[in-house]
XYZ file of C-alpha atoms in Angstrom:
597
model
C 3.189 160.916 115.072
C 4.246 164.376 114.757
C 7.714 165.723 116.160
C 6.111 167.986 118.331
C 3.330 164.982 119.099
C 6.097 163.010 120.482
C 8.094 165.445 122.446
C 5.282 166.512 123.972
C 4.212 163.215 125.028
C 7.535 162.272 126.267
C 7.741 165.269 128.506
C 4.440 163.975 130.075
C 5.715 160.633 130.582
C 9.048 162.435 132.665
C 7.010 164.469 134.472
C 5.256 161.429 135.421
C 7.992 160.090 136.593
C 9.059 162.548 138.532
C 5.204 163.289 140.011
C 5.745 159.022 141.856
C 8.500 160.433 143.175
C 7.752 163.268 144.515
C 4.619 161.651 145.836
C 6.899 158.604 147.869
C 8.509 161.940 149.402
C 5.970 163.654 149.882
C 3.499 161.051 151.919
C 6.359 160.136 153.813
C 6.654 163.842 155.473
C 3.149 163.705 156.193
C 2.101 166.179 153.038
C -1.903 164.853 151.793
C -2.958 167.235 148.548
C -5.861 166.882 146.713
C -5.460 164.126 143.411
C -3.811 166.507 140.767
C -5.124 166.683 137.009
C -2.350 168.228 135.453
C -2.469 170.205 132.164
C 0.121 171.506 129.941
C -0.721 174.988 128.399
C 1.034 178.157 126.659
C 1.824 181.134 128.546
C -1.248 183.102 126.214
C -3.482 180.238 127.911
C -3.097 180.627 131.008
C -2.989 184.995 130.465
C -6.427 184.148 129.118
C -7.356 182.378 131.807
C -5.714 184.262 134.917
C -8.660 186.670 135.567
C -10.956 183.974 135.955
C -9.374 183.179 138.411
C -8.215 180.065 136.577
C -11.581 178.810 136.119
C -12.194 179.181 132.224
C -15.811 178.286 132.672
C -16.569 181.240 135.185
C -19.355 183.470 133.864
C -18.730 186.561 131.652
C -18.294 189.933 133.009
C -16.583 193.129 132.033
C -14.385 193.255 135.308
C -12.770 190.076 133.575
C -12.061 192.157 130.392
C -10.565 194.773 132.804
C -8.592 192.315 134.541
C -6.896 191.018 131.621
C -5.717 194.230 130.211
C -4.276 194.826 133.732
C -2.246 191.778 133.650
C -1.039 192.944 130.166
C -0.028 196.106 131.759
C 1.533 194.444 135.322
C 3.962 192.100 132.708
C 1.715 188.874 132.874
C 1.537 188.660 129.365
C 4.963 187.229 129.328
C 6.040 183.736 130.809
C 3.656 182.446 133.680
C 5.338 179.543 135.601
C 2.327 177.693 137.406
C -1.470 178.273 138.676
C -2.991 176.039 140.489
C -6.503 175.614 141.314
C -8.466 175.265 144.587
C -10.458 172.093 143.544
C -10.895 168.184 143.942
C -8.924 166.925 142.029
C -7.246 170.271 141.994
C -6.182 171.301 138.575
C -2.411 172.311 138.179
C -1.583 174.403 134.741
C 2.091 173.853 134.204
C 3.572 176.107 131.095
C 4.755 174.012 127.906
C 7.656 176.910 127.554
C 9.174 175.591 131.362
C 12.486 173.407 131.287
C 12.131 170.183 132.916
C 13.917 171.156 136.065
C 11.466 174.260 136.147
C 8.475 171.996 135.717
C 9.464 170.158 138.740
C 10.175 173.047 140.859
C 6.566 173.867 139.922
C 4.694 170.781 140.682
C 6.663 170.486 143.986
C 5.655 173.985 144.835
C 2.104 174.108 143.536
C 1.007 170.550 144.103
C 3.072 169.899 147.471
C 2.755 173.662 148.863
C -0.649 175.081 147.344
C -2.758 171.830 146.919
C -1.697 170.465 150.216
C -2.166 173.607 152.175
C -5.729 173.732 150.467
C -6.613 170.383 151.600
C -5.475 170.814 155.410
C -6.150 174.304 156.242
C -9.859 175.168 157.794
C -10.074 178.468 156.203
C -11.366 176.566 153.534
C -13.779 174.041 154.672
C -16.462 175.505 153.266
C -15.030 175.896 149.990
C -16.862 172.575 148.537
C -13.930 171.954 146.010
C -15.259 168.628 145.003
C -18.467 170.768 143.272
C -16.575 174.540 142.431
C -15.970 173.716 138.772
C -19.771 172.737 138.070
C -21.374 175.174 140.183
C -19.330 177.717 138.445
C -20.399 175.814 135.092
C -24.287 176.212 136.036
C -23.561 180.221 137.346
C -22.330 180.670 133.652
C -25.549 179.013 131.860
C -28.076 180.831 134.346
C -26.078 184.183 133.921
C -26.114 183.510 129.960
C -29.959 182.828 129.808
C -30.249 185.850 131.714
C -28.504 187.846 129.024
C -30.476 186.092 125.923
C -33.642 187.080 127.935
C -35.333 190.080 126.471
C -36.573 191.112 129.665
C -33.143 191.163 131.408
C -30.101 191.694 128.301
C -26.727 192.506 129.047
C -27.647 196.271 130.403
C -30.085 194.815 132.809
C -27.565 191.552 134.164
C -24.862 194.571 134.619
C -26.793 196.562 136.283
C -27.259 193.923 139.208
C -23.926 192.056 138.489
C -22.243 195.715 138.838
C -23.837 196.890 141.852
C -22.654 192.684 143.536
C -19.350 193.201 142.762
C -19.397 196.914 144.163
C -19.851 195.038 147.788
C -18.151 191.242 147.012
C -15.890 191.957 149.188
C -18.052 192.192 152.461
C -19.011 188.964 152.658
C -18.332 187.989 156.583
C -15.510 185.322 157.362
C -15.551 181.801 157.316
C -16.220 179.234 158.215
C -19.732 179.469 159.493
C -20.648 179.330 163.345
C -23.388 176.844 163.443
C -23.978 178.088 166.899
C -24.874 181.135 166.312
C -28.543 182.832 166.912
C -30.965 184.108 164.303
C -32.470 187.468 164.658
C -35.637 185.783 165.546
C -34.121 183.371 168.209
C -32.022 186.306 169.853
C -35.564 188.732 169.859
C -37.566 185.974 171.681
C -34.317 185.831 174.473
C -33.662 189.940 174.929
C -38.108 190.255 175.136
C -37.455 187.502 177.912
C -34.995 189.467 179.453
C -37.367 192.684 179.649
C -40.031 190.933 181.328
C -37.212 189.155 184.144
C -35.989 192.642 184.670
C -39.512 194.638 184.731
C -40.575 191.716 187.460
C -37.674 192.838 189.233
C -38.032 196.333 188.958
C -42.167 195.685 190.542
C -40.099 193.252 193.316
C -37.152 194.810 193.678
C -37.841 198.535 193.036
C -40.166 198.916 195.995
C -37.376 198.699 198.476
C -34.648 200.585 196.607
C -34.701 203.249 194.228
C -31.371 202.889 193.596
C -32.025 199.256 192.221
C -34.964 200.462 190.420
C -33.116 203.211 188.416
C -30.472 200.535 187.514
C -32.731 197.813 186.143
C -35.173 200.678 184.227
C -31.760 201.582 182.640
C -30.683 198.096 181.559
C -34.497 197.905 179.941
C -33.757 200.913 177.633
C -30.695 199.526 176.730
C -32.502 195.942 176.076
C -35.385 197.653 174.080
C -33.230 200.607 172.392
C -31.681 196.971 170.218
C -35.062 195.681 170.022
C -35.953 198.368 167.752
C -33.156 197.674 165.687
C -33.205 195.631 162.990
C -30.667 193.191 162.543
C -29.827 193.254 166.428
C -26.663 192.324 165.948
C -24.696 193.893 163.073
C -24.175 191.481 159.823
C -21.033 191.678 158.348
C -21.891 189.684 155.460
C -23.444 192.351 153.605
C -24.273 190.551 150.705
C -25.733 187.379 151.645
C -28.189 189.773 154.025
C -28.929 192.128 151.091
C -29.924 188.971 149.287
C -32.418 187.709 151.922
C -35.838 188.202 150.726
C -37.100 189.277 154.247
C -34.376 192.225 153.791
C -35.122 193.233 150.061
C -38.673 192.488 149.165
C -38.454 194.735 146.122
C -35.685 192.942 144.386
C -36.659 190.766 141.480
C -36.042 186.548 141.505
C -33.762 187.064 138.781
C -31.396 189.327 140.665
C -31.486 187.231 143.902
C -30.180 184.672 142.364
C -27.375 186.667 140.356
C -26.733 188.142 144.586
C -26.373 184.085 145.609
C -23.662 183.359 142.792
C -21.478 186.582 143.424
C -21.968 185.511 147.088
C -20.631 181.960 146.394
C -17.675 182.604 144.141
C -16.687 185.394 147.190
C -16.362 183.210 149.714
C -14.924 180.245 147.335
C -11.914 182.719 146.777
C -12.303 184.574 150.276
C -9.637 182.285 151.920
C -6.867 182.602 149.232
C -6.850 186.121 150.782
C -6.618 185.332 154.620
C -4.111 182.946 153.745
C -2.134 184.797 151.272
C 1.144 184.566 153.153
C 0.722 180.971 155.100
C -0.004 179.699 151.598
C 2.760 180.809 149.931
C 5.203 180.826 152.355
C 4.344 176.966 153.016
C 4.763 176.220 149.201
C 8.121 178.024 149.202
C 9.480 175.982 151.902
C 8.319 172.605 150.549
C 9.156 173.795 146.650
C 13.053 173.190 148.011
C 12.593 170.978 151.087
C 10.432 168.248 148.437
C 12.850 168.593 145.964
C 16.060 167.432 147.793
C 14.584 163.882 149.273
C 16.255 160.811 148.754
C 13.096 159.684 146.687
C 13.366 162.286 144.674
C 16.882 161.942 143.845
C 16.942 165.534 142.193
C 20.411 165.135 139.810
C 22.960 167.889 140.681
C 22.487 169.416 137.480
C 18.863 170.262 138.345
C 19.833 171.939 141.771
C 22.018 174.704 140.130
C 19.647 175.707 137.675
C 17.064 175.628 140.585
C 19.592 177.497 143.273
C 18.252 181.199 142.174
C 14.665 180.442 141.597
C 14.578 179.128 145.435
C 15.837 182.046 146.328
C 14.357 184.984 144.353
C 12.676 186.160 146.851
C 15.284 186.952 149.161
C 17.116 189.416 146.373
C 15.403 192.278 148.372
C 16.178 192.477 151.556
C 12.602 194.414 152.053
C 10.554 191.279 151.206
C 11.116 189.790 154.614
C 8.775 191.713 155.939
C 6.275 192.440 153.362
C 6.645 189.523 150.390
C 4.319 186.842 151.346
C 6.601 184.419 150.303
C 9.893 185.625 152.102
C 7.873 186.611 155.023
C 5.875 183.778 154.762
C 8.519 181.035 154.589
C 10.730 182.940 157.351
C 8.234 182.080 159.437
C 7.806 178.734 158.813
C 11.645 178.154 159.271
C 10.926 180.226 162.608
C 8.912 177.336 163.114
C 10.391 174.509 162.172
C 13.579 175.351 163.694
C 11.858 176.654 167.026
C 9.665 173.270 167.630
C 10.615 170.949 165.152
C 13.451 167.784 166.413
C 15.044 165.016 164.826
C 13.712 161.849 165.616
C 15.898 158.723 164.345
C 15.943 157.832 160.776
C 13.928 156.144 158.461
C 15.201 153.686 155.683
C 14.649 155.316 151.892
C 14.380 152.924 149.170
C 14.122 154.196 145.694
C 15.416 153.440 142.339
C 18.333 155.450 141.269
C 18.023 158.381 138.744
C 20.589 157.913 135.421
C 20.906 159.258 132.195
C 19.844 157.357 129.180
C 21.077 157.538 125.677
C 19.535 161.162 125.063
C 20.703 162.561 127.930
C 17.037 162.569 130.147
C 16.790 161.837 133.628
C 15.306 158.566 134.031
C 14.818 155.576 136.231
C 17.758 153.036 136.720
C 16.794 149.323 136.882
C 18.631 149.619 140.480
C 17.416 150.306 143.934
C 19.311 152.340 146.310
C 18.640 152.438 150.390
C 19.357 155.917 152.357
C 18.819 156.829 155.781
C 17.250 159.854 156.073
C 16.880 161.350 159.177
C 13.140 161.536 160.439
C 12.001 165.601 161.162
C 9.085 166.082 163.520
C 6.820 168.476 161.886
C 3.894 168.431 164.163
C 3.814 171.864 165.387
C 4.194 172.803 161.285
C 1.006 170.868 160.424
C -0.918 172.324 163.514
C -0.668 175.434 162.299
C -1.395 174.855 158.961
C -4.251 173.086 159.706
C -5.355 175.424 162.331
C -4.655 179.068 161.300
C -4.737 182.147 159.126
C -2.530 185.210 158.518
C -3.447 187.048 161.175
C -3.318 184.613 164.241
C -0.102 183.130 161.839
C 1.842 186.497 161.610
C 0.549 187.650 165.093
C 2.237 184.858 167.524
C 4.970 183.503 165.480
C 6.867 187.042 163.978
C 7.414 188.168 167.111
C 10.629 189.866 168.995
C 12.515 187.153 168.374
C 12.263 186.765 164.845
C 12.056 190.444 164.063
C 15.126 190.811 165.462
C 16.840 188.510 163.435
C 15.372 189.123 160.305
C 16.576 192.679 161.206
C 20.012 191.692 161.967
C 20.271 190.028 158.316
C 19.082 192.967 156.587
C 21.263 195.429 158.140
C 23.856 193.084 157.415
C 22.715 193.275 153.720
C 22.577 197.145 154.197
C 26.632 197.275 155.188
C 27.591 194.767 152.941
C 26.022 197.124 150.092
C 27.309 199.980 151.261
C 30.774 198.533 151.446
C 30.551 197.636 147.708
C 29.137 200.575 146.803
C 32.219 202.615 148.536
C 34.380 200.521 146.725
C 32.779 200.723 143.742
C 32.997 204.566 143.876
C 36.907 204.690 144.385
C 37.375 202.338 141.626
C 35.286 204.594 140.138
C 36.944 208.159 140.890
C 34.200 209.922 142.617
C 34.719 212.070 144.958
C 36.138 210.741 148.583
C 33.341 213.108 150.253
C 30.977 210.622 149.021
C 33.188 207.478 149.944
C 32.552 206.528 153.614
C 34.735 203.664 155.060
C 36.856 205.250 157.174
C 35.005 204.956 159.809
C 32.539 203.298 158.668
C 28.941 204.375 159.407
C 27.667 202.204 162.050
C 24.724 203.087 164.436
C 21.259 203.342 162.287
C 21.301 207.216 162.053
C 24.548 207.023 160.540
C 23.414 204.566 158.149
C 20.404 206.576 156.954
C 22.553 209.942 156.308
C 24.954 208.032 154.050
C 21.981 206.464 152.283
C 20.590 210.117 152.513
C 23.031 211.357 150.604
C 23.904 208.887 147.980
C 20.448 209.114 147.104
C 20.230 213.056 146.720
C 23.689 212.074 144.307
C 22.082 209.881 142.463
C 19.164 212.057 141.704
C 21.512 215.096 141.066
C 23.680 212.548 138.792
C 20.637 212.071 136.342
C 19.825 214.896 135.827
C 23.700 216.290 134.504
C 23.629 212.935 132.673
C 20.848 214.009 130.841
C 22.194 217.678 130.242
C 25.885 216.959 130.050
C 26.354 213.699 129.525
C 28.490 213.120 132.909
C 28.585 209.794 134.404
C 25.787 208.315 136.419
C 25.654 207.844 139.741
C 26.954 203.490 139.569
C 23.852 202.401 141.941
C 20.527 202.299 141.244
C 17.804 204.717 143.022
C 15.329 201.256 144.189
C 18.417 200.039 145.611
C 19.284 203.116 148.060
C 15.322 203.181 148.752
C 15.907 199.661 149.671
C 18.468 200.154 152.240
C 16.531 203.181 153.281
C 13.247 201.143 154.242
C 15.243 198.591 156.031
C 17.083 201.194 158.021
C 13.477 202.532 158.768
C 11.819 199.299 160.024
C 14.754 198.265 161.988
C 14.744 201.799 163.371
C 10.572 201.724 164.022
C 10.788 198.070 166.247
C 13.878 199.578 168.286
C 11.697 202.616 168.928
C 8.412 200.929 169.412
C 8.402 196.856 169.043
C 4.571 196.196 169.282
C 3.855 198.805 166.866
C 6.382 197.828 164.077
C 4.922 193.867 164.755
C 1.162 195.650 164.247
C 1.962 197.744 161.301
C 3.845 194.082 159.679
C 0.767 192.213 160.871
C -2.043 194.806 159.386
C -0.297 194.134 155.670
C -1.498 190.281 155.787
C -4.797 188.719 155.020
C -7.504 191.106 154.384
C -6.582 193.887 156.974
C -7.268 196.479 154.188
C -10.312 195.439 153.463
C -12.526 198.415 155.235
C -14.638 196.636 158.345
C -18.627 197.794 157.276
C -21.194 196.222 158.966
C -25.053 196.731 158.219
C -26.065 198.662 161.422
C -29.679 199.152 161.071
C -32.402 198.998 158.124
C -34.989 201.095 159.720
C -37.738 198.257 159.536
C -38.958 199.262 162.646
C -38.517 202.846 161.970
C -38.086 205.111 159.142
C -37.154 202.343 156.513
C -33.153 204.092 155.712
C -30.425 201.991 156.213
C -27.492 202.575 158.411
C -24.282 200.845 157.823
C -21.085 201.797 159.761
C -17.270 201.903 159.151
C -14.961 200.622 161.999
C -12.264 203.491 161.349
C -8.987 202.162 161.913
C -6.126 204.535 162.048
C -3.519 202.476 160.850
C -5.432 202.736 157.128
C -7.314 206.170 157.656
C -10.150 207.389 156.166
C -11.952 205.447 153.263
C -11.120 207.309 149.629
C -14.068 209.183 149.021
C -14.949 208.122 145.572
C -15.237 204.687 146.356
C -17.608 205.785 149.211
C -19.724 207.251 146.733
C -19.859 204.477 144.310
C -20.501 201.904 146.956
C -23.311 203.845 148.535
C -24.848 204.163 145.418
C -24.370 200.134 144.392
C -25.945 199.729 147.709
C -28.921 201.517 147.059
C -29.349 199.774 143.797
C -29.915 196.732 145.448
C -31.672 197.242 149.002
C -33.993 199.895 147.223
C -34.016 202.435 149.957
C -32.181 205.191 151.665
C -28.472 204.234 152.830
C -26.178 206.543 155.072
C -22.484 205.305 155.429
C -20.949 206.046 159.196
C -17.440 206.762 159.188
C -14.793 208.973 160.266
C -12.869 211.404 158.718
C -9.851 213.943 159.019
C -9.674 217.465 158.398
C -7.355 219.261 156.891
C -6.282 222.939 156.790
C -5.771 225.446 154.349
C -3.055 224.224 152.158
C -5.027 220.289 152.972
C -2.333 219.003 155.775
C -4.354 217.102 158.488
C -5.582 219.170 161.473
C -6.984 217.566 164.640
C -8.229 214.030 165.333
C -10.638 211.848 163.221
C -14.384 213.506 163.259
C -17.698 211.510 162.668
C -18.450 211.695 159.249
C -21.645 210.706 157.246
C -22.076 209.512 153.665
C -25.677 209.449 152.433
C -28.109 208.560 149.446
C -30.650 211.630 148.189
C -32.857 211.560 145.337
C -32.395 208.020 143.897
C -28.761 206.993 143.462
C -27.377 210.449 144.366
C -24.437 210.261 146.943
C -23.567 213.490 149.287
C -21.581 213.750 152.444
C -21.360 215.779 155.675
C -19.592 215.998 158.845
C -21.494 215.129 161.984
């Protein structure tokens, strides 16, 4: 056996070890992932794997290529700590360049946070994790005949695969009501309410004209969405595009391409509504799992762990917009709000020693602690039960905004009173020094930040040119303090609005809302979808109107017109007046023009 054979069979066998233990802990605090298939990889793996979304068996596309090179760009193409997988068993990618205390602080945050919150939360009860990694398997093989077809090729699969991924996106949220009513079913109950109401209007009409003018008008309304078609908007714009009912002229072959972009969209679609439960959840537990008694995590581990549990709390900004700051302040918020202590339980484990090498292994002794017993109910409810938006929505309210504020302007003086010092140490001018007093209400804050940051600028520049000293703080630091000064000023001016503007930053808020309004089936045959403007996001960028539009038409294979709203803008292109109706439109083919309304 090899030397790197053995050491790299020995490291499984510790992490192993470790993986028991962690799962004694873990069952005990009521955690129940998925059964983990672990597998050790390079950091150039799991690069080549990320825009597959960690499934290396995905089918081939050029977005992927695109994807990659962006990670290159974004600094993946360094040293990846962890993916895990949303599958059963869920597959959990752990890098071979990791220490062993970094592998651990891994598995408890990937297997105990991610897998766990994939197995309990309903967002993804549809997800079919038991079957992702084979149906993705067969999408590949039926996309790759498709390409050695002569009648289809690589320019014909893009051309359908291009114009799915245009609209992936818009694929409705899940789960699935099985309540609802098909088009068909809701027709046979609005034609029954026309012929109640026109009985009524021959009963009731004779005696009041009043009555009779009221019922004719709830008729038009009745029959105005009878000659619609769907009556009720969809929202999943794909899977209705796909319908053969709704596209008659599309091929077999690009149905079924419509059905596996579908699929693989709503297979990811709750990673996105979930973004900051999910990670906030495995932040908490990547620390909280770590320190149990059946763990036993030696001391040594713990400091080289310390920073890594806290990274994301070296900005003070991240509390409100880092999904795993923001996420994990809230479930502290929660624990600490409805969680209690309820007795102890009894801990029996064997005891963690060093052997001749110096590893971390299992004693031949047992140990008993008493570890005090945390009710977690309201934790798990919510994890079972929510998503971002409900999550951020009732728990980061007043009360925890206003604490997470307090810390952050706490951070904010504490930096400016190093920075003051640092600056007389320094010999800089005692106009820029302010301690005496020291700035204290929020406006006073933001005009010292103010001006050490027009400094700082200036001090670049004559370091370039002359060589003078530069300014001893860095620019993303005073735009730090600046943004936290903003915020806290924002929720003291208007709380609901700061908690919206937080809020509309989680799950998949800035995703545009477009719903398929019409298709003209009982009319004209051009399809109308509409844009719920939101001003909180503003208009939708032009370009990507146009492109979309034109997917669109590629695959319902008639005239589309778009429904928005849009601002306009003066001379010198500052906005001028309120949002105006605004219409985006398909002419000859896949040409895309616009016009106000």
């Amino acid at each position: 056996m090899s030397k790197d054979h053995f050491e790299y069979a020995r490291e499984l066998e510790l992490l192993m070890m470790w993986d028991v233990r962690m799962h004694a802990a873990g069952k005990r605090l009521g955690l129940a992932p998925y059964p983990i298939d672990y597998r050790l990889t390079t950091d150039d793996g799991v690069t080549q794997t990320l825009p597959y979304v960690g499934m290396p068996n995905d089918y081939v596309h050029w977005s992927k290529g695109k994807e990659a090179e962006a990670n290159r760009r974004q600094g993946y193409g360094g040293h990846i700590y962890e993916m895990v997988l949303n599958t059963n068993p869920s597959i959990c990618y752990l890098s071979t360049t990791n220490s062993l205390p970094m592998q651990l602080h891994v598995m408890a945050h990937a297997v105990w946070g991610h897998v766990d919150f994939f197995a309990n939360n309903k967002t993804f009860a549809e997800t079919m994790p038991e079957s992702i990694i084979a149906r993705l398997t067969q999408y590949r093989n039926k996309i790759d005949a498709l390409v050695n077809n002569p009648d289809w090729g690589w320019l014909g699969v893009e051309h359908f695969l291009d114009a799915c991924h245009a609209i992936s996106n818009h694929v409705g949220w899940g789960p699935v009501n099985p309540e609802k009513k098909t088009d068909k079913e809701l027709r046979e109950i609005l034609r029954g309410e026309v012929a109640e109401l026109r009985r009524r209007i021959l009963d009731e009409g004779e005696y009041s004209q009043s009555k009779k003018v009221q019922l004719e008008r709830q008729v038009a309304v009745i029959e105005s969405s009878l000659r619609r078609y769907p009556i009720q908007p969809a929202a999943d714009l794909l899977h209705f595009v796909m319908q053969e009912e709704n596209t008659p002229n599309l091929p077999p072959e690009a149905r079924m391409m419509m059905s596996i972009v579908h699929d693989r969209s709503r297979y990811f679609q709750p990673q996105g509504r979930t973004k900051f439960m999910n990670e906030g959840w495995a932040s908490y537990w990547q620390r909280e799992l770590l320190l149990q008694p059946e763990v036993d995590l030696p001391l040594e581990f713990r400091f080289d762990l310390a920073q890594s549990w806290h990274m994301h709390y070296q900005v003070a900004v991240n509390s409100y917009f880092d999904p795993y700051a923001m996420g994990q302040n809230i479930w502290r918020f929660i624990d600490d709000k409805f969680g209690k202590d309820e007795g102890f339980d009894t801990v029996k484990r064997k005891r963690i020693v060093k052997n001749n090498d110096g590893e971390y292994v299992e004693g031949k002794k047992f140990e008993k602690t008493e570890v005090v017993r945390r009710n977690r109910d309201k934790m798990m409810e919510v994890r079972r039960h929510y998503d971002d938006n409900r999550f951020v929505n009732e728990f980061m309210g007043e009360e925890l905004f206003e604490r997470i504020n307090l810390e952050n302007l706490e951070w904010v003086r504490r930096i400016i009173k190093i920075i003051n010092k640092t600056l007389k140490k320094n010999g800089w001018n005692r106009k820029f020094v302010f301690e005496n007093p020291a700035p204290m209400t929020l406006e006073d804050l933001m005009q010292v930040v103010q001006i050490w940051s027009q400094v700082q600028e200036t001090s670049e520049q004559y370091h370039e040119e002359l060589g003078q000293p530069l300014f001893p703080v860095p620019a993303q630091t005073l735009e730090h303090m600046g943004t936290v000064i903003q915020i806290v000023a924002a929720f003291d001016q208007n709380k609901h609005k700061a908690r919206r503007m937080i809020a509309m930053r989680t799950a998949y808020h800035s995703l545009p809302n477009i719903t398929i309004q019409d298709t003209g089936k009982l009319g004209d045959g051009s399809w109308t979808l509409k844009h719920e403007f939101d001003e909180t996001f503003g208009p939708l960028l032009q370009s990507e109107c146009r492109d979309t539009l034109m997917f669109f038409r590629r695959l319902c294979g008639m005239p589309v017109r778009l429904l928005t709203m849009e601002q306009r803008t003066d001379a010198r292109g500052r906005p001028s007046g309120p949002p105006m109706p605004f219409e985006y439109f398909t002419e000859d083919g896949e040409v895309v023009k616009e016009r106000w309304l």
